[in-house]
Short mmCIF file of C-alpha atoms and ligand atoms in Angstrom, two decimals:
data_model
loop_
_atom_site.label_atom_id
_atom_site.label_comp_id
_atom_site.label_asym_id
_atom_site.label_seq_id
_atom_site.Cartn_x
_atom_site.Cartn_y
_atom_site.Cartn_z
CA MET A 1 -5.33 16.01 -21.84
CA ILE A 2 -2.16 14.54 -23.30
CA ASN A 3 -2.91 14.01 -26.97
CA LEU A 4 -2.76 10.44 -28.26
CA HIS A 5 -3.16 9.40 -31.84
CA GLU A 6 -5.66 6.71 -32.70
CA PHE A 7 -2.76 4.60 -33.93
CA GLU A 8 -1.08 4.84 -30.53
CA ILE A 9 -4.27 3.94 -28.67
CA LYS A 10 -4.78 0.87 -30.87
CA LYS A 11 -1.19 -0.21 -30.29
CA MET A 12 -1.58 0.13 -26.53
CA LEU A 13 -4.84 -1.82 -26.60
CA ARG A 14 -3.19 -4.58 -28.63
CA LEU A 15 -0.39 -4.82 -26.04
CA ALA A 16 -2.90 -4.74 -23.18
CA ALA A 17 -4.83 -7.58 -24.83
CA GLU A 18 -1.60 -9.59 -25.03
CA ALA A 19 -1.00 -8.92 -21.34
CA ARG A 20 -4.55 -10.08 -20.58
CA GLU A 21 -3.54 -13.52 -21.87
CA LYS A 22 -1.12 -13.82 -18.94
CA ALA A 23 -3.77 -13.11 -16.29
CA TYR A 24 -3.94 -15.46 -13.33
CA ALA A 25 -7.65 -15.38 -12.57
CA PRO A 26 -8.76 -18.89 -11.53
CA TYR A 27 -11.38 -17.52 -9.09
CA SER A 28 -13.15 -14.78 -11.00
CA GLY A 29 -12.31 -15.87 -14.52
CA PHE A 30 -12.20 -12.11 -15.21
CA ARG A 31 -8.93 -11.47 -17.01
CA VAL A 32 -7.53 -7.96 -17.26
CA GLY A 33 -4.54 -6.59 -19.12
CA ALA A 34 -2.92 -3.17 -18.89
CA CYS A 35 -0.39 -1.25 -20.97
CA LEU A 36 1.35 1.71 -19.36
CA LYS A 37 3.30 4.06 -21.61
CA THR A 38 6.18 6.18 -20.33
CA GLY A 39 7.20 9.60 -21.52
CA SER A 40 10.22 8.07 -23.23
CA GLY A 41 7.97 5.72 -25.21
CA ALA A 42 8.51 2.50 -23.26
CA TYR A 43 5.60 0.17 -22.54
CA TYR A 44 5.06 -1.74 -19.33
CA LEU A 45 2.48 -4.49 -19.36
CA GLY A 46 0.54 -6.03 -16.51
CA CYS A 47 -2.15 -8.59 -15.81
CA ASN A 48 -4.35 -9.29 -12.81
CA ILE A 49 -2.96 -11.87 -10.41
CA GLU A 50 -5.51 -13.42 -8.05
CA ASN A 51 -4.90 -15.28 -4.81
CA ALA A 52 -6.78 -17.92 -2.81
CA SER A 53 -6.97 -15.56 0.17
CA PHE A 54 -8.26 -12.77 -2.11
CA THR A 55 -6.77 -9.64 -0.48
CA PRO A 56 -3.30 -10.21 -1.97
CA THR A 57 -4.88 -10.07 -5.43
CA ASN A 58 -3.19 -7.50 -7.64
CA CYS A 59 -4.79 -5.67 -10.55
CA ALA A 60 -3.30 -5.43 -14.03
CA GLU A 61 -2.80 -1.67 -13.73
CA ARG A 62 -0.76 -1.97 -10.53
CA THR A 63 1.25 -4.86 -11.91
CA ALA A 64 2.27 -2.66 -14.84
CA MET A 65 2.90 0.37 -12.64
CA PHE A 66 5.00 -1.47 -10.07
CA LYS A 67 7.10 -3.08 -12.79
CA ALA A 68 7.76 0.37 -14.27
CA VAL A 69 8.56 2.03 -10.94
CA TYR A 70 10.94 -0.79 -10.07
CA GLU A 71 12.75 -0.13 -13.36
CA GLY A 72 13.19 3.51 -12.37
CA GLU A 73 10.40 5.02 -14.47
CA ARG A 74 8.71 8.12 -13.06
CA ASP A 75 7.28 9.79 -16.17
CA PHE A 76 4.05 8.36 -17.54
CA GLU A 77 1.99 9.35 -20.53
CA ALA A 78 -1.01 7.01 -20.74
CA ILE A 79 -2.49 3.72 -19.62
CA ALA A 80 -4.80 1.35 -21.48
CA VAL A 81 -6.91 -1.30 -19.75
CA ILE A 82 -8.83 -4.15 -21.33
CA SER A 83 -10.73 -7.07 -19.80
CA ASP A 84 -13.00 -9.93 -20.70
CA GLY A 85 -16.02 -7.77 -19.90
CA VAL A 86 -18.67 -6.63 -22.34
CA ASP A 87 -18.54 -3.12 -20.84
CA TYR A 88 -15.62 -0.70 -20.75
CA VAL A 89 -13.35 -1.63 -17.87
CA ALA A 90 -12.05 1.13 -15.63
CA PRO A 91 -9.32 0.98 -12.99
CA CYS A 92 -10.59 0.21 -9.47
CA GLY A 93 -10.27 2.78 -6.70
CA VAL A 94 -6.99 1.36 -5.42
CA CYS A 95 -5.41 1.53 -8.87
CA ARG A 96 -6.69 5.07 -9.38
CA GLN A 97 -4.91 6.07 -6.18
CA VAL A 98 -1.69 4.40 -7.33
CA LEU A 99 -1.92 6.12 -10.71
CA ALA A 100 -2.47 9.46 -8.95
CA GLU A 101 0.83 8.97 -7.09
CA PHE A 102 2.91 8.81 -10.25
CA CYS A 103 0.92 10.15 -13.18
CA PRO A 104 -0.12 13.61 -14.33
CA GLN A 105 -3.69 14.51 -13.51
CA ASP A 106 -4.48 15.01 -17.20
CA MET A 107 -3.11 11.62 -18.22
CA PRO A 108 -5.39 9.68 -20.56
CA VAL A 109 -6.85 6.47 -19.15
CA ILE A 110 -8.05 4.31 -22.02
CA CYS A 111 -10.86 1.98 -20.92
CA ALA A 112 -11.77 -0.78 -23.38
CA ASP A 113 -14.35 -3.52 -23.67
CA ARG A 114 -13.29 -7.02 -24.60
CA ASP A 115 -13.58 -6.24 -28.28
CA GLY A 116 -11.28 -3.23 -28.11
CA ASN A 117 -13.92 -0.51 -28.29
CA TYR A 118 -12.84 2.20 -25.89
CA VAL A 119 -13.46 5.47 -24.12
CA VAL A 120 -10.77 7.84 -22.84
CA HIS A 121 -10.95 9.73 -19.54
CA GLU A 122 -8.49 11.98 -17.78
CA LEU A 123 -7.12 10.58 -14.54
CA ARG A 124 -8.49 13.57 -12.60
CA GLU A 125 -12.02 12.72 -13.79
CA MET A 126 -11.62 9.23 -12.38
CA LEU A 127 -10.26 10.32 -8.99
CA PRO A 128 -11.40 13.85 -8.22
CA MET A 129 -9.94 15.57 -5.13
CA SER A 130 -7.24 12.91 -4.94
CA PHE A 131 -4.96 12.73 -1.92
CA THR A 132 -1.37 12.94 -3.12
CA LYS A 133 2.22 13.58 -2.02
CA LYS A 134 1.49 17.28 -2.49
CA ASP A 135 -1.00 17.19 0.39
CA ILE A 136 1.65 15.75 2.68
CA ASP A 137 4.40 18.10 1.46
CA GLU A 138 2.18 21.14 2.04
CA SER A 139 1.55 20.12 5.64
CA LYS A 140 5.24 20.15 6.56
ZN1 LIG B 201 -7.25 -2.11 -9.47
#
């Protein structure tokens, strides 16, 4: 796994908690913030954005990722996620798939509870046997 110092993890969680404040979650009331770090040391923040028709709802992790990709970023080092929940929050299945598209399989995914306690997992643990661009490229 990519090595992260405790100081770096705390910084990312602080930024993710700031992003959580921008959540638009009038239906669930469950606010989530994410902080995505690039290989060059930039941080992209995201919050969850809900919608009255529900399916257009976007998670904090994908908000951060899509902002970064739009800006031309393709090299990612870690992501931190924090919510209002009492338990550690982990990216949903859709977000895991999006992370697998752009991030190294050994990338740390920092999952925090609302108080900032956290656990760290590798992306490959969270989405084993992931379907990626490689699968498509190999079939050509
Ligand atoms: Zn998600």
